Short mmCIF file of C-alpha atoms in Angstrom, two decimals:
data_model
loop_
_atom_site.label_atom_id
_atom_site.label_comp_id
_atom_site.label_asym_id
_atom_site.label_seq_id
_atom_site.Cartn_x
_atom_site.Cartn_y
_atom_site.Cartn_z
CA UNK H 405 0.01 -0.02 0.01
CA UNK H 406 2.86 2.34 0.85
CA UNK H 407 4.35 1.75 -2.61
CA UNK H 408 1.10 2.79 -4.23
CA UNK H 409 1.04 5.96 -2.15
CA UNK H 410 4.61 6.77 -3.14
CA UNK H 411 3.94 6.11 -6.82
CA UNK H 412 0.67 8.08 -6.93
CA UNK H 413 2.03 11.58 -7.61
CA UNK H 414 4.60 10.47 -10.19
CA UNK H 415 2.07 8.36 -12.14
CA UNK H 416 -0.52 11.16 -12.08
CA UNK H 417 2.08 13.59 -13.41
CA UNK H 418 3.20 11.24 -16.19
CA UNK H 419 2.12 12.65 -19.58
CA UNK H 420 -0.80 10.97 -21.26
CA UNK H 421 1.25 9.72 -24.16
CA UNK H 422 3.61 7.88 -21.82
CA UNK H 423 0.76 6.30 -19.88
CA UNK H 424 -0.72 5.30 -23.25
CA UNK H 425 2.54 3.61 -24.20
CA UNK H 426 2.47 1.63 -20.94
CA UNK H 427 -1.09 0.46 -21.57
CA UNK H 428 -0.16 -0.67 -25.08
CA UNK H 429 2.83 -2.53 -23.65
CA UNK H 430 0.49 -4.44 -21.34
CA UNK H 431 -1.86 -5.24 -24.23
CA UNK H 432 0.97 -6.54 -26.39
CA UNK H 433 2.33 -8.68 -23.58
CA UNK H 434 -1.08 -10.22 -22.96
CA UNK H 435 -1.54 -10.84 -26.65
CA UNK H 436 1.83 -12.62 -26.88
CA UNK H 437 0.84 -14.96 -24.03
CA UNK H 438 -2.76 -15.59 -25.08
CA UNK H 439 -2.30 -19.32 -25.46
CA UNK H 440 -0.76 -19.80 -22.00
CA UNK H 441 -3.39 -17.55 -20.41
CA UNK H 442 -6.27 -19.37 -22.06
CA UNK H 443 -4.89 -22.77 -21.01
CA UNK H 444 -4.75 -21.67 -17.35
CA UNK H 445 -8.17 -20.01 -17.52
CA UNK H 446 -9.80 -23.01 -19.13
CA UNK H 447 -8.56 -25.26 -16.34
CA UNK H 448 -9.86 -22.91 -13.63
CA UNK H 449 -13.15 -21.67 -15.13
CA UNK H 450 -14.50 -24.34 -17.57
CA UNK H 451 -15.48 -21.51 -19.92
CA UNK H 452 -13.90 -23.03 -23.02
CA UNK H 453 -10.99 -21.95 -25.21
CA UNK H 454 -13.04 -20.19 -27.86
CA UNK H 455 -14.84 -17.96 -25.38
CA UNK H 456 -11.67 -17.25 -23.40
CA UNK H 457 -9.59 -16.42 -26.44
CA UNK H 458 -12.19 -13.88 -27.53
CA UNK H 459 -12.23 -12.43 -24.06
CA UNK H 460 -8.44 -11.88 -24.11
CA UNK H 461 -8.90 -9.97 -27.37
CA UNK H 462 -11.62 -7.83 -25.77
CA UNK H 463 -9.35 -7.16 -22.78
CA UNK H 464 -6.42 -6.01 -24.89
CA UNK H 465 -8.74 -3.93 -27.08
CA UNK H 466 -9.92 -2.10 -23.97
CA UNK H 467 -6.37 -1.33 -22.95
CA UNK H 468 -5.70 0.11 -26.41
CA UNK H 469 -8.97 2.06 -26.38
CA UNK H 470 -8.00 3.82 -23.13
CA UNK H 471 -4.50 4.41 -24.52
CA UNK H 472 -6.06 6.24 -27.43
CA UNK H 473 -8.33 8.24 -25.08
CA UNK H 474 -5.49 9.58 -22.87
CA UNK H 475 -3.08 10.10 -25.76
CA UNK H 476 -5.40 12.74 -27.17
CA UNK H 477 -6.36 14.10 -23.75
CA UNK H 478 -9.96 14.91 -24.48
CA UNK H 479 -11.02 13.36 -21.16
CA UNK H 480 -9.15 15.87 -18.99
CA UNK H 481 -10.68 19.03 -20.46
CA UNK H 482 -14.20 19.37 -19.10
CA UNK H 483 -15.51 22.91 -19.34
CA UNK H 484 -18.85 21.87 -17.85
CA UNK H 485 -22.36 22.73 -18.93
CA UNK H 486 -22.46 25.89 -21.00
CA UNK H 487 -25.19 28.51 -21.02
CA UNK H 488 -26.42 29.30 -24.52
CA UNK H 489 -25.67 32.83 -25.59
CA UNK H 490 -22.91 33.43 -23.08
CA UNK H 491 -19.16 33.43 -23.64
CA UNK H 492 -16.90 31.06 -21.76
CA UNK H 493 -15.69 33.87 -19.51
CA UNK H 494 -17.58 37.08 -18.75
CA UNK H 495 -15.50 40.22 -19.42
CA UNK H 496 -15.63 41.37 -15.78
CA UNK H 497 -15.35 37.98 -14.22
CA UNK H 498 -12.36 35.79 -13.29
CA UNK H 499 -10.63 33.53 -15.75
CA UNK H 500 -11.61 29.91 -15.02
CA UNK H 501 -9.96 26.81 -16.39
CA UNK H 502 -11.64 23.49 -15.50
CA UNK H 503 -10.00 20.08 -15.96
CA UNK H 504 -9.86 16.58 -14.45
CA UNK H 505 -7.24 15.19 -12.12
CA UNK H 506 -6.64 11.60 -10.98
CA UNK H 507 -8.27 10.70 -7.67
CA UNK H 508 -5.38 8.63 -6.40
CA UNK H 509 -4.82 4.89 -5.78
CA UNK H 510 -7.81 2.71 -6.73
CA UNK H 511 -8.88 -0.67 -5.40
CA UNK H 512 -10.29 -3.02 -8.04
CA UNK H 513 -12.24 -6.13 -7.06
CA UNK H 514 -12.00 -8.71 -9.83
CA UNK H 515 -15.08 -10.59 -11.02
CA UNK H 516 -15.43 -14.39 -11.45
CA UNK H 517 -17.43 -14.55 -14.69
CA UNK H 518 -15.07 -12.57 -16.92
CA UNK H 519 -11.61 -13.80 -15.89
CA UNK H 520 -9.94 -11.41 -18.29
CA UNK H 521 -12.23 -8.53 -19.20
CA UNK H 522 -13.48 -7.80 -15.62
CA UNK H 523 -10.56 -9.25 -13.71
CA UNK H 524 -6.89 -8.39 -13.12
CA UNK H 525 -6.25 -6.72 -16.50
CA UNK H 526 -9.89 -5.79 -17.13
CA UNK H 527 -11.70 -2.55 -17.81
CA UNK H 528 -11.58 -1.26 -14.25
CA UNK H 529 -7.80 -1.70 -14.08
CA UNK H 530 -7.28 -0.25 -17.56
CA UNK H 531 -9.46 2.84 -16.96
CA UNK H 532 -7.92 3.58 -13.57
CA UNK H 533 -4.36 3.27 -14.88
CA UNK H 534 -5.30 5.43 -17.87
CA UNK H 535 -6.67 8.09 -15.54
CA UNK H 536 -3.29 8.25 -13.75
CA UNK H 537 -4.21 6.22 -10.69
CA UNK H 538 -2.17 3.38 -9.23
CA UNK H 539 -4.20 0.18 -8.99
CA UNK H 540 -4.33 -2.56 -6.37
CA UNK H 541 -6.39 -5.50 -7.57
CA UNK H 542 -8.02 -7.96 -5.17
CA UNK H 543 -7.90 -11.31 -7.05
CA UNK H 544 -11.01 -13.42 -7.34
CA UNK H 545 -10.66 -16.86 -5.68
CA UNK H 546 -12.35 -18.61 -8.65
CA UNK H 547 -9.23 -18.21 -10.81
CA UNK H 548 -6.17 -17.66 -8.55
CA UNK H 549 -3.42 -19.03 -10.79
CA UNK H 550 -4.67 -16.99 -13.73
CA UNK H 551 -4.81 -13.88 -11.58
CA UNK H 552 -1.18 -14.17 -10.46
CA UNK H 553 0.02 -15.05 -13.94
CA UNK H 554 -1.76 -12.04 -15.40
CA UNK H 555 -0.39 -9.82 -12.68
CA UNK H 556 3.17 -10.86 -13.45
CA UNK H 557 2.63 -10.05 -17.11
CA UNK H 558 1.31 -6.59 -16.22
CA UNK H 559 4.21 -5.90 -13.79
CA UNK H 560 6.83 -7.00 -16.35
CA UNK H 561 5.23 -4.94 -19.10
CA UNK H 562 5.12 -1.83 -16.89
CA UNK H 563 8.71 -2.30 -15.84
CA UNK H 564 9.84 -2.70 -19.45
CA UNK H 565 7.93 0.47 -20.30
CA UNK H 566 9.92 2.36 -17.67
CA UNK H 567 7.11 2.62 -15.11
CA UNK H 568 8.33 2.59 -11.53
CA UNK H 569 7.15 0.19 -8.81
CA UNK H 570 3.87 0.74 -6.98
CA UNK H 571 1.70 1.60 -9.99
CA UNK H 572 0.16 -1.88 -10.01
CA UNK H 573 -0.16 -4.64 -7.39
CA UNK H 574 -2.25 -7.72 -6.70
CA UNK H 575 -3.56 -9.01 -3.35
CA UNK H 576 -5.75 -11.97 -2.50
CA UNK H 577 -7.99 -13.18 0.34
CA UNK H 578 -11.14 -11.91 1.98
CA UNK H 579 -9.31 -10.13 4.79
CA UNK H 580 -7.12 -8.30 2.30
CA UNK H 581 -10.20 -7.30 0.38
CA UNK H 582 -11.93 -5.72 3.36
CA UNK H 583 -8.75 -4.05 4.57
CA UNK H 584 -8.10 -2.62 1.11
CA UNK H 585 -11.28 -0.55 0.90
CA UNK H 586 -10.69 0.84 4.40
CA UNK H 587 -7.09 1.87 3.91
CA UNK H 588 -6.62 5.65 3.82
CA UNK H 589 -4.31 5.33 0.78
CA UNK H 590 -7.21 4.10 -1.37
CA UNK H 591 -9.22 6.95 -2.91
CA UNK H 592 -11.84 4.97 -4.91
CA UNK H 593 -12.95 1.37 -5.44
CA UNK H 594 -14.56 -0.62 -8.29
CA UNK H 595 -16.38 -3.89 -7.74
CA UNK H 596 -18.21 -6.44 -9.87
CA UNK H 597 -19.81 -9.36 -8.02
CA UNK H 598 -22.60 -10.46 -5.69
CA UNK H 599 -24.99 -8.15 -3.97
CA UNK H 600 -24.07 -9.56 -0.60
CA UNK H 601 -20.30 -9.03 -0.94
CA UNK H 602 -20.65 -5.73 -2.73
CA UNK H 603 -22.90 -4.20 -0.08
CA UNK H 604 -20.43 -5.14 2.68
CA UNK H 605 -17.61 -3.37 0.83
CA UNK H 606 -19.80 -0.39 -0.08
CA UNK H 607 -20.78 0.07 3.57
CA UNK H 608 -17.13 -0.12 4.64
CA UNK H 609 -16.24 2.54 2.03
CA UNK H 610 -19.02 4.80 3.31
CA UNK H 611 -18.13 4.25 6.98
CA UNK H 612 -14.54 5.46 6.63
CA UNK H 613 -13.62 8.74 8.37
CA UNK H 614 -13.03 9.94 4.82
CA UNK H 615 -15.66 8.15 2.70
CA UNK H 616 -14.60 7.29 -0.82
CA UNK H 617 -16.54 6.60 -4.07
CA UNK H 618 -17.49 2.94 -4.38
CA UNK H 619 -18.50 1.89 -7.87
CA UNK H 620 -20.22 -1.45 -7.42
CA UNK H 621 -22.06 -3.65 -9.92
CA UNK H 622 -24.14 -6.03 -7.84
CA UNK H 623 -26.42 -8.04 -10.15
CA UNK H 624 -29.55 -7.63 -12.26
CA UNK H 625 -32.52 -9.63 -13.57
CA UNK H 626 -32.49 -7.68 -16.88
CA UNK H 627 -36.20 -8.00 -17.84
CA UNK H 628 -37.29 -8.65 -21.42
CA UNK H 629 -40.78 -7.34 -22.40
CA UNK H 630 -42.62 -8.90 -25.27
CA UNK H 631 -45.49 -6.72 -26.51
CA UNK H 632 -48.63 -8.15 -28.19
CA UNK H 633 -48.04 -9.09 -31.81
CA UNK H 634 -44.24 -8.75 -31.58
CA UNK H 635 -43.42 -12.43 -32.08
CA UNK H 636 -44.31 -14.24 -35.28
CA UNK H 637 -41.83 -17.15 -35.23
CA UNK H 638 -42.32 -18.75 -31.81
CA UNK H 639 -39.73 -21.55 -32.20
CA UNK H 640 -37.11 -19.07 -33.46
CA UNK H 641 -37.89 -16.62 -30.65
CA UNK H 642 -37.56 -19.34 -27.98
CA UNK H 643 -34.26 -20.50 -29.45
CA UNK H 644 -32.91 -16.94 -29.26
CA UNK H 645 -34.16 -16.59 -25.70
CA UNK H 646 -32.53 -19.80 -24.52
CA UNK H 647 -29.31 -18.98 -26.35
CA UNK H 648 -29.12 -15.70 -24.48
CA UNK H 649 -30.19 -17.23 -21.18
CA UNK H 650 -27.54 -19.99 -21.24
CA UNK H 651 -24.70 -17.95 -22.85
CA UNK H 652 -21.56 -18.54 -20.85
CA UNK H 653 -23.50 -20.94 -18.61
CA UNK H 654 -25.94 -18.18 -17.80
CA UNK H 655 -23.16 -16.35 -15.91
CA UNK H 656 -23.36 -13.00 -17.69
CA UNK H 657 -24.33 -9.86 -15.77
CA UNK H 658 -26.72 -9.11 -18.63
CA UNK H 659 -28.42 -12.52 -18.54
CA UNK H 660 -32.18 -12.17 -19.39
CA UNK H 661 -33.39 -13.51 -16.05
CA UNK H 662 -36.96 -12.31 -16.47
CA UNK H 663 -39.06 -12.68 -19.65
CA UNK H 664 -42.56 -11.04 -19.57
CA UNK H 665 -44.84 -12.21 -22.38
CA UNK H 666 -48.55 -12.06 -23.27
CA UNK H 667 -50.44 -15.19 -22.33
CA UNK H 668 -52.01 -15.29 -25.78
CA UNK H 669 -48.58 -15.96 -27.32
CA UNK H 670 -48.74 -19.55 -25.92
CA UNK H 671 -44.94 -19.71 -25.61
CA UNK H 672 -44.66 -22.30 -22.85
CA UNK H 673 -45.05 -25.58 -24.81
CA UNK H 674 -42.18 -24.56 -27.08
CA UNK H 675 -40.06 -23.44 -24.08
CA UNK H 676 -40.65 -26.79 -22.39
CA UNK H 677 -39.69 -28.68 -25.56
CA UNK H 678 -36.51 -26.74 -26.23
CA UNK H 679 -35.17 -26.38 -22.72
CA UNK H 680 -35.48 -30.13 -22.19
CA UNK H 681 -32.91 -30.60 -24.95
CA UNK H 682 -30.34 -28.07 -23.69
CA UNK H 683 -27.03 -29.47 -22.41
CA UNK H 684 -25.86 -29.07 -18.85
CA UNK H 685 -23.97 -25.86 -18.18
CA UNK H 686 -20.57 -25.60 -16.44
CA UNK H 687 -20.48 -23.08 -13.62
CA UNK H 688 -17.39 -21.33 -12.34
CA UNK H 689 -17.18 -22.68 -8.82
CA UNK H 690 -18.76 -24.91 -6.21
CA UNK H 691 -20.06 -21.85 -4.41
CA UNK H 692 -21.84 -20.62 -7.52
CA UNK H 693 -23.26 -24.11 -8.10
CA UNK H 694 -24.59 -24.28 -4.54
CA UNK H 695 -26.11 -20.79 -4.73
CA UNK H 696 -27.81 -21.68 -8.06
CA UNK H 697 -29.35 -24.84 -6.59
CA UNK H 698 -30.51 -23.07 -3.47
CA UNK H 699 -32.18 -20.17 -5.34
CA UNK H 700 -33.84 -22.41 -7.96
CA UNK H 701 -35.16 -24.68 -5.22
CA UNK H 702 -36.62 -21.65 -3.45
CA UNK H 703 -38.44 -20.53 -6.62
CA UNK H 704 -39.75 -24.07 -7.25
CA UNK H 705 -41.71 -23.93 -4.01
CA UNK H 706 -43.75 -20.85 -4.87
CA UNK H 707 -47.39 -21.72 -5.41
CA UNK H 708 -48.45 -21.23 -9.02
CA UNK H 709 -44.96 -21.81 -10.52
CA UNK H 710 -44.35 -24.42 -13.22
CA UNK H 711 -40.88 -25.79 -13.79
CA UNK H 712 -39.36 -26.71 -17.20
CA UNK H 713 -35.93 -28.26 -16.98
CA UNK H 714 -33.28 -29.81 -19.17
CA UNK H 715 -33.09 -33.58 -19.21
CA UNK H 716 -29.40 -33.57 -19.98
CA UNK H 717 -26.92 -35.76 -18.11
CA UNK H 718 -24.80 -33.86 -15.63
CA UNK H 719 -21.08 -34.59 -15.85
CA UNK H 720 -19.42 -35.72 -12.65
CA UNK H 721 -16.38 -33.48 -13.17
CA UNK H 722 -16.65 -29.74 -12.62
CA UNK H 723 -19.63 -27.72 -11.40
CA UNK H 724 -22.50 -28.46 -13.78
CA UNK H 725 -26.21 -27.73 -13.55
CA UNK H 726 -29.22 -28.26 -15.82
CA UNK H 727 -30.77 -25.19 -17.47
CA UNK H 728 -34.21 -24.41 -16.04
CA UNK H 729 -37.11 -22.11 -16.85
CA UNK H 730 -39.78 -21.32 -14.27
CA UNK H 731 -43.11 -19.91 -15.39
CA UNK H 732 -45.97 -18.10 -13.59
CA UNK H 733 -48.86 -15.76 -14.22
CA UNK H 734 -48.71 -12.06 -13.59
CA UNK H 735 -50.81 -12.35 -10.43
CA UNK H 736 -48.41 -14.91 -8.94
CA UNK H 737 -45.37 -12.78 -9.75
CA UNK H 738 -46.86 -9.70 -8.09
CA UNK H 739 -47.91 -11.72 -5.07
CA UNK H 740 -44.41 -13.20 -4.55
CA UNK H 741 -41.94 -10.62 -5.81
CA UNK H 742 -39.01 -13.01 -5.46
CA UNK H 743 -39.91 -14.19 -8.98
CA UNK H 744 -39.19 -10.72 -10.39
CA UNK H 745 -36.42 -9.64 -8.07
CA UNK H 746 -34.21 -12.69 -7.45
CA UNK H 747 -31.22 -12.95 -9.72
CA UNK H 748 -30.17 -16.55 -10.23
CA UNK H 749 -26.55 -16.58 -11.40
CA UNK H 750 -26.52 -19.37 -13.96
CA UNK H 751 -28.78 -20.90 -16.65
CA UNK H 752 -32.11 -20.16 -14.99
CA UNK H 753 -34.91 -17.84 -16.15
CA UNK H 754 -38.38 -16.81 -15.07
CA UNK H 755 -41.20 -16.31 -17.58
CA UNK H 756 -44.19 -14.28 -16.42
CA UNK H 757 -47.39 -14.24 -18.55
CA UNK H 758 -49.57 -11.17 -18.47
CA UNK H 759 -53.23 -11.07 -19.36
CA UNK H 760 -53.62 -7.52 -20.74
CA UNK H 761 -51.96 -4.11 -21.01
CA UNK H 762 -52.96 -3.08 -17.48
CA UNK H 763 -51.22 -6.12 -16.00
CA UNK H 764 -48.18 -5.54 -18.19
CA UNK H 765 -47.85 -1.99 -16.91
CA UNK H 766 -48.37 -3.17 -13.33
CA UNK H 767 -45.47 -5.61 -13.81
CA UNK H 768 -43.31 -2.85 -15.30
CA UNK H 769 -44.04 -0.55 -12.35
CA UNK H 770 -43.04 -3.25 -9.87
CA UNK H 771 -39.55 -3.88 -11.21
CA UNK H 772 -36.31 -2.92 -9.46
CA UNK H 773 -33.33 -1.13 -11.00
CA UNK H 774 -31.41 -3.18 -13.57
CA UNK H 775 -28.52 -2.97 -15.99
CA UNK H 776 -30.54 -3.47 -19.14
CA UNK H 777 -34.12 -3.90 -20.30
CA UNK H 778 -35.05 -5.41 -23.65
CA UNK H 779 -38.32 -4.67 -25.45
CA UNK H 780 -39.69 -6.73 -28.32
CA UNK H 781 -42.35 -4.70 -30.09
CA UNK H 782 -43.74 -3.57 -33.40
CA UNK H 783 -44.72 -0.06 -34.42
CA UNK H 784 -45.48 3.05 -32.40
CA UNK H 785 -48.30 2.98 -29.86
CA UNK H 786 -49.28 4.41 -26.48
CA UNK H 787 -48.38 1.08 -24.86
CA UNK H 788 -44.97 0.92 -26.49
CA UNK H 789 -44.14 4.40 -25.33
CA UNK H 790 -45.28 3.71 -21.79
CA UNK H 791 -43.20 0.52 -21.56
CA UNK H 792 -40.17 2.41 -22.91
CA UNK H 793 -40.70 5.14 -20.26
CA UNK H 794 -40.93 2.54 -17.47
CA UNK H 795 -37.86 0.71 -18.78
CA UNK H 796 -35.87 3.97 -18.98
CA UNK H 797 -36.67 4.79 -15.39
CA UNK H 798 -35.28 1.49 -14.16
CA UNK H 799 -32.41 0.66 -16.57
CA UNK H 800 -29.02 1.78 -17.67
CA UNK H 801 -29.61 0.56 -21.21
CA UNK H 802 -32.80 -0.12 -23.16
CA UNK H 803 -32.60 -2.61 -26.10
CA UNK H 804 -35.15 -2.81 -28.93
CA UNK H 805 -35.99 -6.13 -30.58
CA UNK H 806 -32.89 -7.87 -29.39
CA UNK H 807 -31.40 -9.53 -26.27
CA UNK H 808 -29.54 -8.02 -23.36
CA UNK H 809 -26.40 -10.16 -23.58
CA UNK H 810 -23.54 -8.70 -25.50
CA UNK H 811 -22.23 -5.29 -24.37
CA UNK H 812 -20.53 -3.16 -27.01
CA UNK H 813 -17.29 -1.66 -25.72
CA UNK H 814 -17.35 1.77 -27.33
CA UNK H 815 -18.50 5.36 -27.30
CA UNK H 816 -22.08 5.90 -26.15
CA UNK H 817 -22.21 2.78 -24.00
CA UNK H 818 -23.64 2.88 -20.52
CA UNK H 819 -23.12 -0.26 -18.43
CA UNK H 820 -24.70 0.66 -15.15
CA UNK H 821 -28.17 1.18 -13.76
CA UNK H 822 -30.26 2.19 -10.73
CA UNK H 823 -29.87 0.40 -7.41
CA UNK H 824 -29.84 -2.57 -6.72
CA UNK H 825 -28.07 -3.20 -10.02
CA UNK H 826 -25.27 -0.81 -9.12
CA UNK H 827 -24.27 1.56 -6.39
CA UNK H 828 -24.07 4.58 -8.72
CA UNK H 829 -26.34 4.78 -11.78
CA UNK H 830 -24.51 7.86 -13.11
CA UNK H 831 -21.34 6.06 -14.21
CA UNK H 832 -20.45 3.27 -16.65
CA UNK H 833 -17.90 0.52 -16.23
CA UNK H 834 -17.72 -0.22 -19.98
CA UNK H 835 -16.58 2.12 -22.78
CA UNK H 836 -14.29 5.15 -22.76
CA UNK H 837 -16.45 7.03 -20.27
CA UNK H 838 -15.47 4.46 -17.61
CA UNK H 839 -12.31 6.53 -17.06
CA UNK H 840 -14.38 9.36 -15.54
CA UNK H 841 -14.95 7.29 -12.36
CA UNK H 842 -11.31 7.85 -11.39
CA UNK H 843 -10.96 11.53 -12.19
CA UNK H 844 -12.22 14.55 -10.25
CA UNK H 845 -12.92 18.05 -11.56
CA UNK H 846 -10.90 21.04 -10.47
CA UNK H 847 -11.21 24.71 -11.52
CA UNK H 848 -8.17 27.04 -11.60
CA UNK H 849 -9.02 30.71 -11.23
CA UNK H 850 -6.73 33.48 -12.56
CA UNK H 851 -3.58 31.31 -12.44
CA UNK H 852 -0.91 32.37 -14.94
CA UNK H 853 -0.79 29.88 -17.81
CA UNK H 854 2.79 28.84 -17.00
CA UNK H 855 1.72 27.73 -13.50
CA UNK H 856 -1.19 25.58 -14.65
CA UNK H 857 -0.94 21.80 -14.89
CA UNK H 858 -0.41 20.70 -18.48
CA UNK H 859 -3.95 19.35 -18.61
CA UNK H 860 -5.44 22.76 -17.88
CA UNK H 861 -3.33 24.47 -20.54
CA UNK H 862 -5.23 22.76 -23.39
#
């Protein structure tokens, strides 16, 4: 921790083009060792070489994206909201220059489900380093060997790029994780994981004598609304739904955990037929497997729920479960809100059937905050607009006629959402804007240009 504190000022003062060079060095080092990384990850996560190879590519692309952002420096010059018709500075007023400065050392809590893109070298680490903040990553216990191997690659790449010690470090263990967020050296924290663990850390961050920003992603049911007349090809629609539901073993943060459909669509026979043929899914750990079983068993006991489950054989090796879809009517879902609020991490989904537009809107109004809402609809109508309004109030992203899985890493993206999906709906953890979590605004008034930080001289 002391090394991070000592490195903080020098790394913050390092010109953007040099930090960009360091990020590219990390990306190139990871690319060179992709095969070794994937082999380790596959043994620890069961996610498969194809998926993991693609994730390494996404991870290095994120590093290069942030390198490009800081190389041009557009992120540091933030004049703020302008008033139409006024000049930037009134003739009789002071001269103000507003820019962004790094917050200081950042704690990053790695996720289990994306062992590259949201782990040691993931987007939180990349954006914090790009902002000029030293990073201390708390490794996830689901992939320890991969975490340490990735950390060594990052440390070697930074050293080769001429970056001093203390800019990056890795720790492990629950005690280290709780100590990290309470340490006075840490000035912000980013977390992706369970609601239970995230809330503990968020409370610790808020209870400090000097509270710090805690950017937590806790989980989301990501509802999908199907409006009357939107589905023509029922078998094709069900296939798409189950593909999205079981993608990555159902362990995506954007998994469509809740599908709300008109009863008249008569979707359930096709769902029952197709889910019965789905293969068992490999989960990341014994803990996730146990939590999946416990939560699904709880939902099974709700009166009025029908269960449709895969008939696939479950391999003895690893942590496998059968995909399952639980169905209920709108009245049942509103009576027991667990059906609409309980995220089940894994290949499990809830389908709620509504009778009419009034019941659909009642279901919309009862939803909690989420990362993303999908709407399958046709043309313009009062009902479509009302569902979009309700979805916008409760989501960080609204998707039209598609599925929530698959998050584009690019300009315009917002991966966040109202509580309980995240701790701060105003920020994104994906895309170039993710860097803004680790910068703070400052205004310089009447300082001579030669005394200003280089960022403010732009």
